[in-house]
Amino acid sequence: MADKEYFNPGIVDEQIDALLQTGSHPNEETRTVHDLQGLYRSDLRSLERVWERLDLGTDTGFGKNPWTKRISQNNKPLESERFRYMQGQHTQQHKARSSSTFTRRLGLIAAVLFMALLVGSLVALLNATHGQHNSHNGPATSRHTQVVTNAPNLQVKTPSGVYVGGDGGVTKIDPQTGNVIWGYSITLNKTLKGTPPSMLGAGVNRIILSGNTLFALVVSSASQSTEAQQGVIALNAQDGSVFWHKNVDQGLRDIALGDGQVYVSTITYSAKDSPTSDIHIFNASTGVEKRSYSLQMDINSMTWNASKLYLGTNHGLYAIKPADGTVLWSQPVSHEQFYVTRLHIVNGVVYTSFDYTNEAGPSHSNIEAFDALSGKPLWHTEDIPGQVFDIALDEKAVYLGILRHSPDKLNVFRGTVYSYDIKNGQPNWSTPVDGAVQSAPVVADGVVYVPTYGGRDGNGHTTTALDASTGSQKWQKPVTLGIMLNPVAANGMIYVADCNSFDSKSPLGTKVYAYKADGTLAWQFSIAHSVLALEVAE
């Protein structure tokens, strides 16, 4: 809250009323609040009397008529007297009278300032008391406790935590201990209570953290009549409470956030026409849908950057105006079967990978870079033999891994991790690894961390650390289940979500691991459902 808002009695009254409603039984805190409220009102009455002495009326609605403006508007006679005094147009007696009037009014103005500061101090004390009340009675929080608010604020620091989303909802974990801080469960209609969300294909498959808010995309393969929460949900990142929730009827694809707006893409298929995507625009603070528009393409991913939306689609790359979908530039792809991964924008350059499937043989991929403003191609790599799922970048290089089937065993995969110069796309190094790299690596402090799946015996799932300059292996740790999300580097650790979604011999579940930089396991956390999204706030 800005300092000037402390002097607004309307806001002060709202805060006091809200504070008084937090408990129904009198206690020491409540009595203190009543005493402060009485003192505040007494000071406000004194302030109003000073206001009358200044001949400004008794309206103390500072928010509607700032008192500084009121004084400047009603003090014109004083300014005229001062001007005439400086010009020597009055007698010495008039000068003395003007000086006395000025001194007296200046003293009254000083009194106004003093009273306003006193009222502001009382409000600050009330807020501190309210914060202490919440800390005693509110939900469990991490060690980085912040004041819980009742509205999204994208300008503050995101509360520290490991946020995982999946078919059960969202769970927040303490990043240092692995203990659960809070959980938010997907709510189904009454007719489906008792049915696991995974049976309906319902889950949180994308999370965006901004300020005190977690924006979650809840996707369901079931119809809207059977799954009540398909759409986008804004959660309080501090305690998991719901700020707002909006249902979206069509098939959901992706979510992006920028300029205070939430962009949600949906897909509609038609037997005759090509797929149609709609982009819905919601106010990030209120959840109110501002507008939507349609594009004749299938949008795989959206990336917001510098007031533009960058789209990976079944037609190629597009940069559009977020407000109305006007195409700024495009890079169409003529290949019949291809997939473009999420676009990454760094220092005015768009980086992405294209995966080309071939019915006559194995797939191949390449990495390409484009000018973010014009769409002009800057460089591309030679063909990479395998499928690329996503890429990672630092200031020097682009890193990626590939998936290839073993020629002799279907459940055994081979992989390779590559590094390319970020300025020209020239290869730096390549390192073979056991298992497929089915998500993007993460690079931090000169180390590339790579998740692999299905190694030599089909179960060789690992997290492997490679030197970012040379590609040499630093350490390798086994993980239990196999299918991993993009790992996240934060707090001097590496967080990996390891999910078993396909093995019928084992129960559905996920493990989240936190490794220190030297490969030491700090903690691991098990959850009884599939996890589809992982984000970490330091």
Coordinates of C-alpha atoms in Angstrom, one line a residue, residues 3-515:
D3 CA 2.1 5.8 2.0
K4 CA -0.6 8.3 0.8
E5 CA -3.3 5.5 1.2
Y6 CA -2.6 5.4 4.9
F7 CA -4.3 8.8 5.2
N8 CA -7.5 7.7 3.6
P9 CA -10.1 7.2 6.3
G10 CA -12.3 5.1 4.0
I11 CA -9.5 2.6 3.6
V12 CA -8.7 2.7 7.3
D13 CA -12.3 2.0 8.2
E14 CA -12.4 -1.0 5.9
Q15 CA -9.2 -2.4 7.4
I16 CA -10.5 -1.9 10.9
D17 CA -13.9 -3.5 10.1
A18 CA -12.1 -6.5 8.5
L19 CA -9.9 -6.9 11.4
L20 CA -12.8 -6.8 13.9
Q21 CA -14.6 -9.5 12.0
T22 CA -11.8 -12.0 12.2
G23 CA -13.0 -13.4 15.5
S24 CA -16.3 -13.6 17.2
H25 CA -15.0 -14.0 20.8
P26 CA -13.5 -11.0 22.7
N27 CA -9.9 -11.5 23.5
E28 CA -6.9 -9.3 24.3
E29 CA -6.2 -8.6 20.6
T30 CA -9.9 -7.6 20.0
R31 CA -9.9 -5.3 23.0
T32 CA -6.7 -3.7 21.7
V33 CA -8.3 -3.1 18.3
H34 CA -11.4 -1.5 19.9
D35 CA -9.1 0.9 21.9
L36 CA -7.1 1.8 18.8
Q37 CA -10.3 2.3 16.8
G38 CA -11.6 4.7 19.5
L39 CA -8.3 6.6 19.5
Y40 CA -8.3 6.8 15.7
R41 CA -11.8 8.2 15.6
S42 CA -11.0 10.8 18.3
D43 CA -7.9 11.9 16.3
L44 CA -10.1 12.1 13.2
R45 CA -12.6 14.4 14.9
S46 CA -9.7 16.6 15.9
L47 CA -8.4 16.6 12.4
E48 CA -11.9 17.7 11.2
R49 CA -11.9 20.6 13.7
V50 CA -8.5 21.7 12.3
W51 CA -10.0 21.4 8.9
E52 CA -12.9 23.8 9.9
R53 CA -10.4 26.3 11.4
L54 CA -8.7 26.4 8.0
D55 CA -12.1 27.2 6.5
L56 CA -11.9 24.0 4.4
G57 CA -15.1 22.4 5.5
T58 CA -15.3 19.1 7.4
D59 CA -15.1 16.7 4.4
T60 CA -12.1 14.5 5.3
G61 CA -12.4 12.3 2.2
F62 CA -8.8 12.4 1.3
G63 CA -9.2 9.9 -1.5
K64 CA -11.7 12.0 -3.3
N65 CA -10.2 15.4 -2.6
P66 CA -6.5 15.2 -1.6
W67 CA -5.9 17.5 1.3
T68 CA -2.9 19.1 -0.4
K69 CA -5.1 20.0 -3.3
R70 CA -7.8 21.3 -1.0
I71 CA -5.4 23.6 0.8
S72 CA -3.9 24.9 -2.5
Q73 CA -7.4 25.6 -3.9
N74 CA -8.8 27.4 -0.7
N75 CA -5.6 29.3 0.2
K76 CA -5.7 31.7 -2.8
P77 CA -6.2 34.8 -0.6
L78 CA -3.1 33.9 1.4
E79 CA -1.1 33.6 -1.8
S80 CA -2.3 37.0 -3.0
E81 CA -1.4 38.6 0.3
R82 CA 2.0 37.1 0.1
F83 CA 2.5 38.4 -3.4
R84 CA 1.3 41.9 -2.5
Y85 CA 3.6 41.9 0.6
M86 CA 6.6 41.1 -1.6
Q87 CA 5.7 43.9 -4.0
G88 CA 5.5 46.5 -1.2
Q89 CA 1.9 47.4 -2.0
H90 CA 0.6 47.3 1.6
T91 CA 1.3 49.4 4.7
Q92 CA 3.5 48.1 7.5
Q93 CA 0.4 47.5 9.6
H94 CA -1.1 45.3 6.8
K95 CA 2.2 43.6 6.5
A96 CA 2.2 42.7 10.1
R97 CA -1.4 41.4 9.9
S98 CA -0.6 39.3 6.8
S99 CA 2.5 37.9 8.5
S100 CA 0.4 37.0 11.6
T101 CA -2.3 35.4 9.5
F102 CA 0.3 33.4 7.5
T103 CA 2.0 32.2 10.7
R104 CA -1.2 31.1 12.3
R105 CA -2.4 29.3 9.2
L106 CA 1.0 27.7 8.7
G107 CA 0.7 26.4 12.3
L108 CA -2.7 24.9 11.5
I109 CA -1.3 23.3 8.4
A110 CA 1.5 21.8 10.5
A111 CA -1.2 20.5 12.9
V112 CA -3.0 18.8 9.9
L113 CA 0.3 17.1 8.9
F114 CA 0.9 16.0 12.5
M115 CA -2.6 14.5 12.8
A116 CA -2.4 12.8 9.4
L117 CA 0.9 11.2 10.4
L118 CA -0.6 10.1 13.7
V119 CA -3.6 8.5 11.9
G120 CA -1.1 6.7 9.5
S121 CA 0.9 5.4 12.5
L122 CA -2.3 4.0 14.0
V123 CA -3.2 2.2 10.7
A124 CA 0.3 0.7 10.5
L125 CA -0.1 -0.5 14.1
L126 CA -3.5 -2.1 13.2
N127 CA -2.0 -3.8 10.2
A128 CA 0.9 -5.2 12.3
T129 CA -1.7 -6.5 14.9
H130 CA -3.7 -8.1 12.0
G131 CA -0.6 -9.7 10.6
Q132 CA 0.2 -11.2 14.1
H133 CA -3.3 -12.5 14.3
N134 CA -3.1 -14.3 10.9
S135 CA 0.3 -15.8 11.8
H136 CA -1.2 -17.5 14.9
N137 CA -4.4 -18.8 13.3
G138 CA -3.6 -19.1 9.5
P139 CA -2.5 -22.2 7.6
A140 CA 1.0 -23.7 7.7
T141 CA 3.5 -21.7 5.7
S142 CA 7.2 -22.0 4.7
R143 CA 9.9 -20.3 6.7
H144 CA 9.7 -17.3 4.3
T145 CA 6.4 -16.2 5.8
Q146 CA 4.6 -13.4 3.9
V147 CA 1.4 -11.6 4.7
V148 CA -1.6 -13.5 3.1
T149 CA -3.6 -11.2 0.8
N150 CA -7.0 -11.7 -0.7
A151 CA -6.2 -10.6 -4.3
P152 CA -3.5 -11.4 -6.8
N153 CA -0.4 -9.1 -6.6
L154 CA 2.0 -9.8 -9.4
Q155 CA 4.6 -7.3 -8.2
V156 CA 5.6 -9.0 -5.0
K157 CA 8.1 -11.9 -4.5
T158 CA 6.7 -15.3 -5.0
P159 CA 6.6 -17.3 -1.7
S160 CA 9.4 -19.8 -1.6
G161 CA 8.3 -23.4 -2.4
V162 CA 8.3 -26.3 -4.8
Y163 CA 5.0 -26.3 -6.6
V164 CA 3.9 -29.6 -8.3
G165 CA 0.7 -30.0 -10.3
G166 CA -1.0 -33.2 -11.6
D167 CA -4.1 -35.2 -11.7
G168 CA -4.8 -34.6 -8.0
G169 CA -4.4 -30.8 -8.1
V170 CA -1.5 -28.7 -6.8
T171 CA 0.8 -29.4 -3.8
K172 CA 3.3 -27.0 -2.4
I173 CA 6.5 -28.5 -0.8
D174 CA 9.1 -26.8 1.4
P175 CA 12.2 -26.5 -0.8
Q176 CA 14.6 -27.3 2.0
T177 CA 12.9 -30.1 3.8
G178 CA 10.4 -31.7 1.4
N179 CA 7.5 -31.3 3.8
V180 CA 4.1 -30.4 2.5
I181 CA 3.0 -26.8 3.1
W182 CA -0.4 -27.0 1.5
G183 CA -2.4 -28.9 -1.1
Y184 CA -5.2 -27.9 -3.4
S185 CA -7.5 -30.7 -4.8
I186 CA -9.4 -30.6 -8.1
T187 CA -13.1 -30.5 -7.3
L188 CA -15.4 -32.8 -9.3
N189 CA -19.2 -32.6 -9.7
K190 CA -21.3 -34.4 -7.1
T191 CA -22.0 -37.3 -9.6
L192 CA -18.2 -38.0 -9.8
K193 CA -17.2 -37.8 -6.2
G194 CA -15.0 -40.8 -5.3
T195 CA -13.8 -41.1 -8.9
P196 CA -10.0 -40.4 -9.1
P197 CA -9.3 -37.4 -11.4
S198 CA -6.8 -39.6 -13.3
M199 CA -9.7 -41.8 -14.5
L200 CA -11.2 -38.7 -16.1
G201 CA -8.0 -37.4 -17.6
A202 CA -8.3 -34.3 -15.4
G203 CA -5.2 -32.6 -14.0
V204 CA -3.1 -29.5 -13.7
N205 CA -0.7 -29.8 -16.6
R206 CA 0.8 -26.3 -16.5
I207 CA 1.8 -23.9 -13.7
I208 CA 2.9 -20.2 -14.0
L209 CA 4.1 -18.4 -10.9
S210 CA 3.9 -14.6 -10.7
G211 CA 4.0 -12.5 -7.5
N212 CA 1.8 -14.0 -4.8
T213 CA -0.2 -16.0 -7.4
L214 CA 0.0 -19.5 -9.0
F215 CA -1.9 -19.7 -12.3
A216 CA -2.9 -23.4 -13.0
L217 CA -4.3 -24.8 -16.3
V218 CA -6.7 -27.6 -15.4
V219 CA -7.3 -29.9 -18.3
S220 CA -9.8 -32.7 -18.6
S221 CA -10.5 -35.2 -21.4
A222 CA -14.0 -35.7 -20.0
S223 CA -16.8 -33.4 -21.0
Q224 CA -17.6 -30.2 -19.2
S225 CA -20.7 -31.8 -17.7
T226 CA -18.6 -34.3 -15.8
E227 CA -15.5 -32.2 -14.7
A228 CA -16.4 -29.0 -12.8
Q229 CA -13.0 -27.2 -12.8
Q230 CA -11.7 -27.4 -16.3
G231 CA -10.2 -24.0 -17.1
V232 CA -7.8 -21.7 -15.4
I233 CA -7.4 -21.2 -11.6
A234 CA -5.6 -18.5 -9.8
L235 CA -4.4 -19.7 -6.4
N236 CA -2.8 -17.8 -3.5
A237 CA 0.7 -19.2 -3.6
Q238 CA 1.1 -18.5 0.2
D239 CA -1.8 -20.7 1.5
G240 CA -3.4 -22.4 -1.6
S241 CA -6.7 -20.5 -1.3
V242 CA -8.6 -19.7 -4.5
F243 CA -8.4 -16.1 -5.8
W244 CA -10.6 -16.9 -8.9
H245 CA -11.5 -19.7 -11.2
K246 CA -12.9 -19.6 -14.8
N247 CA -14.3 -22.6 -16.7
V248 CA -13.4 -23.0 -20.3
D249 CA -15.6 -25.3 -22.3
Q250 CA -13.3 -26.1 -25.2
G251 CA -10.2 -28.4 -25.3
L252 CA -7.4 -26.6 -23.5
R253 CA -3.9 -26.3 -24.9
D254 CA -1.7 -23.9 -23.1
I255 CA -1.5 -20.8 -20.9
A256 CA 0.7 -17.7 -20.9
L257 CA 1.0 -14.6 -18.7
G258 CA 2.0 -11.1 -19.6
D259 CA 1.1 -7.4 -19.2
G260 CA -1.4 -8.3 -16.4
Q261 CA -3.3 -10.7 -18.7
V262 CA -3.7 -14.4 -18.7
Y263 CA -3.9 -16.0 -22.2
V264 CA -5.5 -19.4 -22.6
S265 CA -5.5 -21.3 -25.9
T266 CA -8.1 -23.9 -26.8
I267 CA -8.6 -26.2 -29.8
T268 CA -11.7 -27.2 -31.8
Y269 CA -11.6 -29.9 -34.4
S270 CA -13.8 -30.1 -37.4
A271 CA -14.2 -32.9 -39.9
K272 CA -14.1 -30.6 -42.9
D273 CA -11.8 -27.7 -41.8
S274 CA -8.4 -27.5 -40.2
P275 CA -8.3 -27.1 -36.4
T276 CA -9.4 -23.8 -35.0
S277 CA -7.7 -22.3 -31.9
D278 CA -9.3 -19.7 -29.7
I279 CA -7.2 -17.5 -27.4
H280 CA -9.1 -16.2 -24.4
I281 CA -7.8 -13.2 -22.5
F282 CA -8.5 -12.9 -18.8
N283 CA -7.6 -10.1 -16.4
A284 CA -4.9 -11.7 -14.1
S285 CA -6.2 -9.8 -11.0
T286 CA -9.9 -10.5 -11.3
G287 CA -10.3 -13.4 -13.7
V288 CA -12.8 -11.4 -15.9
E289 CA -12.6 -12.5 -19.5
K290 CA -11.9 -9.4 -21.6
R291 CA -12.2 -11.0 -25.1
S292 CA -11.3 -13.9 -27.3
Y293 CA -10.4 -14.4 -30.9
S294 CA -9.9 -17.4 -33.3
L295 CA -6.9 -18.5 -35.4
Q296 CA -7.1 -21.2 -38.1
M297 CA -4.3 -23.4 -36.7
D298 CA -3.5 -25.8 -33.9
I299 CA -1.5 -24.0 -31.2
N300 CA 0.9 -26.4 -29.4
S301 CA 2.5 -23.8 -27.1
M302 CA 2.4 -20.1 -26.3
T303 CA 5.3 -17.9 -25.0
W304 CA 4.8 -14.3 -24.0
N305 CA 7.7 -11.9 -24.4
A306 CA 7.9 -8.1 -24.8
S307 CA 4.2 -7.6 -25.3
K308 CA 4.0 -10.3 -28.0
L309 CA 2.7 -13.8 -28.1
Y310 CA 5.0 -16.4 -29.8
L311 CA 3.2 -19.5 -31.0
G312 CA 4.4 -23.0 -31.9
T313 CA 1.7 -24.4 -34.3
N314 CA 1.0 -27.1 -36.8
H315 CA 1.7 -24.5 -39.5
G316 CA 5.0 -23.3 -38.1
L317 CA 6.1 -20.3 -35.9
Y318 CA 4.0 -17.2 -35.4
A319 CA 4.4 -13.9 -33.6
I320 CA 1.1 -12.1 -32.9
K321 CA -0.3 -9.1 -31.1
P322 CA -1.8 -10.6 -27.9
A323 CA -4.8 -8.3 -27.9
D324 CA -6.4 -9.3 -31.3
G325 CA -4.2 -12.0 -32.9
T326 CA -2.8 -9.8 -35.6
V327 CA 0.1 -11.7 -37.2
L328 CA 3.4 -9.8 -36.9
W329 CA 5.5 -12.4 -38.7
S330 CA 5.4 -16.1 -39.4
Q331 CA 7.8 -18.9 -40.4
P332 CA 5.6 -21.6 -42.1
V333 CA 6.8 -25.2 -42.3
S334 CA 5.9 -27.3 -45.3
H335 CA 6.8 -30.7 -44.0
E336 CA 3.7 -32.9 -43.6
Q337 CA 4.5 -34.3 -40.1
F338 CA 6.5 -32.2 -37.7
Y339 CA 6.3 -30.9 -34.1
V340 CA 7.7 -27.6 -32.9
T341 CA 8.7 -27.4 -29.2
R342 CA 8.0 -24.5 -26.9
L343 CA 9.7 -21.3 -28.0
H344 CA 12.4 -19.7 -25.8
I345 CA 13.1 -16.0 -26.3
V346 CA 16.5 -14.7 -25.0
N347 CA 18.0 -11.3 -25.8
G348 CA 15.7 -10.7 -28.8
V349 CA 16.2 -14.2 -30.3
V350 CA 13.7 -17.0 -30.6
Y351 CA 15.1 -20.5 -30.1
T352 CA 13.1 -23.7 -30.7
S353 CA 13.5 -27.3 -32.0
F354 CA 11.7 -28.9 -34.9
D355 CA 11.0 -32.6 -34.8
Y356 CA 10.3 -34.2 -38.2
T357 CA 8.8 -37.6 -38.2
N358 CA 9.3 -40.0 -41.1
E359 CA 7.0 -43.0 -41.8
A360 CA 9.8 -44.6 -43.8
G361 CA 12.4 -44.4 -41.0
P362 CA 13.4 -42.8 -37.7
S363 CA 12.7 -39.1 -37.0
H364 CA 15.2 -36.3 -37.0
S365 CA 15.3 -32.8 -35.5
N366 CA 17.1 -29.5 -35.7
I367 CA 17.5 -26.4 -33.7
E368 CA 16.7 -23.0 -35.2
A369 CA 17.1 -19.4 -34.2
F370 CA 15.1 -16.4 -35.4
D371 CA 15.1 -12.6 -34.8
A372 CA 12.3 -12.1 -32.3
L373 CA 11.3 -8.7 -33.9
S374 CA 11.2 -9.6 -37.6
G375 CA 11.2 -13.4 -37.7
K376 CA 14.3 -13.4 -39.8
P377 CA 16.2 -16.8 -39.7
L378 CA 19.5 -16.4 -38.0
W379 CA 20.9 -20.0 -37.9
H380 CA 20.0 -23.7 -37.8
T381 CA 21.8 -26.8 -36.9
E382 CA 22.4 -29.8 -39.1
D383 CA 20.0 -32.7 -38.7
I384 CA 20.0 -34.4 -35.3
P385 CA 19.2 -38.1 -35.5
G386 CA 16.4 -38.5 -33.0
Q387 CA 13.4 -36.8 -31.4
V388 CA 13.9 -33.6 -29.3
F389 CA 11.3 -32.8 -26.7
D390 CA 12.6 -29.4 -25.4
I391 CA 15.7 -27.3 -25.1
A392 CA 17.6 -25.3 -22.4
L393 CA 19.8 -22.3 -22.7
D394 CA 22.4 -20.2 -20.9
E395 CA 24.4 -17.2 -22.1
K396 CA 26.8 -19.5 -24.0
A397 CA 24.9 -22.5 -25.5
V398 CA 21.8 -24.3 -26.3
Y399 CA 21.5 -27.8 -24.6
L400 CA 19.2 -30.7 -25.6
G401 CA 18.8 -34.4 -25.5
I402 CA 17.3 -36.9 -27.9
L403 CA 15.2 -40.1 -27.8
R404 CA 16.1 -43.1 -30.0
H405 CA 14.9 -46.7 -29.8
S406 CA 17.4 -49.4 -29.3
P407 CA 17.5 -51.5 -32.5
D408 CA 17.2 -54.8 -30.6
K409 CA 14.8 -54.0 -27.7
L410 CA 11.7 -51.9 -27.9
N411 CA 11.7 -50.8 -24.2
V412 CA 15.4 -49.8 -24.2
F413 CA 16.3 -46.3 -25.4
R414 CA 19.5 -44.6 -26.4
G415 CA 20.1 -40.9 -26.0
T416 CA 22.7 -38.2 -26.6
V417 CA 23.1 -34.8 -25.0
Y418 CA 24.2 -32.0 -27.3
S419 CA 25.6 -28.5 -26.8
Y420 CA 25.5 -25.8 -29.6
D421 CA 26.9 -22.3 -29.6
I422 CA 24.1 -19.9 -28.9
K423 CA 25.4 -17.3 -31.4
N424 CA 25.8 -19.4 -34.5
G425 CA 24.5 -22.9 -33.9
Q426 CA 27.9 -24.6 -34.3
P427 CA 28.3 -27.8 -32.2
N428 CA 30.3 -27.6 -29.0
W429 CA 30.1 -31.3 -27.8
S430 CA 27.9 -34.4 -27.7
T431 CA 27.8 -37.0 -24.9
P432 CA 26.0 -40.4 -25.2
V433 CA 23.8 -41.3 -22.3
D434 CA 21.9 -44.5 -21.4
G435 CA 18.2 -43.9 -21.9
A436 CA 16.0 -41.4 -23.7
V437 CA 16.1 -37.7 -22.8
Q438 CA 12.4 -37.0 -22.7
S439 CA 12.4 -33.5 -21.3
A440 CA 14.6 -30.4 -21.4
P441 CA 17.9 -30.4 -19.4
V442 CA 18.5 -27.6 -17.0
V443 CA 21.8 -25.7 -16.7
A444 CA 23.0 -24.0 -13.6
D445 CA 26.5 -22.9 -12.4
G446 CA 28.3 -24.5 -15.3
V447 CA 26.6 -27.9 -15.0
V448 CA 23.9 -29.5 -17.2
Y449 CA 21.4 -31.8 -15.4
V450 CA 19.8 -34.3 -17.7
P451 CA 16.9 -36.8 -16.9
T452 CA 17.0 -40.1 -18.8
Y453 CA 14.5 -42.9 -19.1
G454 CA 14.7 -46.6 -20.1
G455 CA 18.4 -47.4 -20.2
R456 CA 20.2 -50.7 -20.9
D457 CA 17.7 -53.0 -19.2
G458 CA 14.6 -50.7 -19.8
N459 CA 14.7 -49.5 -16.2
G460 CA 17.9 -47.4 -16.1
H461 CA 16.2 -44.1 -15.1
T462 CA 18.7 -41.5 -14.0
T463 CA 19.5 -37.9 -13.3
T464 CA 22.9 -37.2 -14.9
A465 CA 25.1 -34.2 -14.3
L466 CA 27.5 -33.1 -17.1
D467 CA 30.1 -30.3 -17.3
A468 CA 28.5 -27.6 -19.4
S469 CA 31.8 -26.7 -21.1
T470 CA 33.0 -30.2 -22.0
G471 CA 30.1 -32.6 -21.7
S472 CA 32.0 -34.8 -19.3
Q473 CA 30.0 -36.7 -16.7
K474 CA 30.3 -35.3 -13.1
W475 CA 27.8 -37.7 -11.4
Q476 CA 24.8 -39.9 -12.0
K477 CA 22.0 -40.8 -9.7
P478 CA 19.2 -43.4 -10.2
V479 CA 15.5 -42.5 -9.9
T480 CA 12.7 -45.0 -9.3
L481 CA 9.9 -44.5 -11.8
G482 CA 11.2 -43.1 -15.0
I483 CA 9.2 -40.5 -16.9
M484 CA 10.5 -37.1 -15.7
L485 CA 9.5 -33.5 -16.2
N486 CA 11.9 -30.7 -17.0
P487 CA 14.1 -30.5 -13.9
V488 CA 14.4 -27.1 -12.1
A489 CA 17.5 -25.5 -10.6
A490 CA 16.9 -23.2 -7.6
N491 CA 18.1 -22.7 -4.0
G492 CA 21.5 -24.3 -5.0
M493 CA 19.7 -27.6 -5.7
I494 CA 18.2 -29.5 -8.6
Y495 CA 14.5 -30.6 -8.3
V496 CA 13.3 -33.6 -10.4
A497 CA 9.8 -34.9 -10.6
D498 CA 9.8 -38.6 -11.5
C499 CA 6.5 -40.1 -12.6
N500 CA 5.2 -43.6 -13.2
S501 CA 2.2 -43.3 -15.5
F502 CA 2.5 -46.4 -17.7
D503 CA 3.8 -49.3 -15.6
S504 CA 0.8 -51.5 -14.8
K505 CA 2.8 -53.5 -12.2
S506 CA 3.4 -50.5 -10.0
P507 CA 0.8 -48.1 -8.5
L508 CA 0.4 -44.7 -10.1
G509 CA 2.5 -42.2 -8.3
T510 CA 5.3 -39.6 -8.4
K511 CA 8.5 -39.0 -6.5
V512 CA 10.1 -35.5 -6.3
Y513 CA 13.8 -35.5 -5.6
A514 CA 16.0 -32.6 -4.4
Y515 CA 19.7 -33.0 -5.2

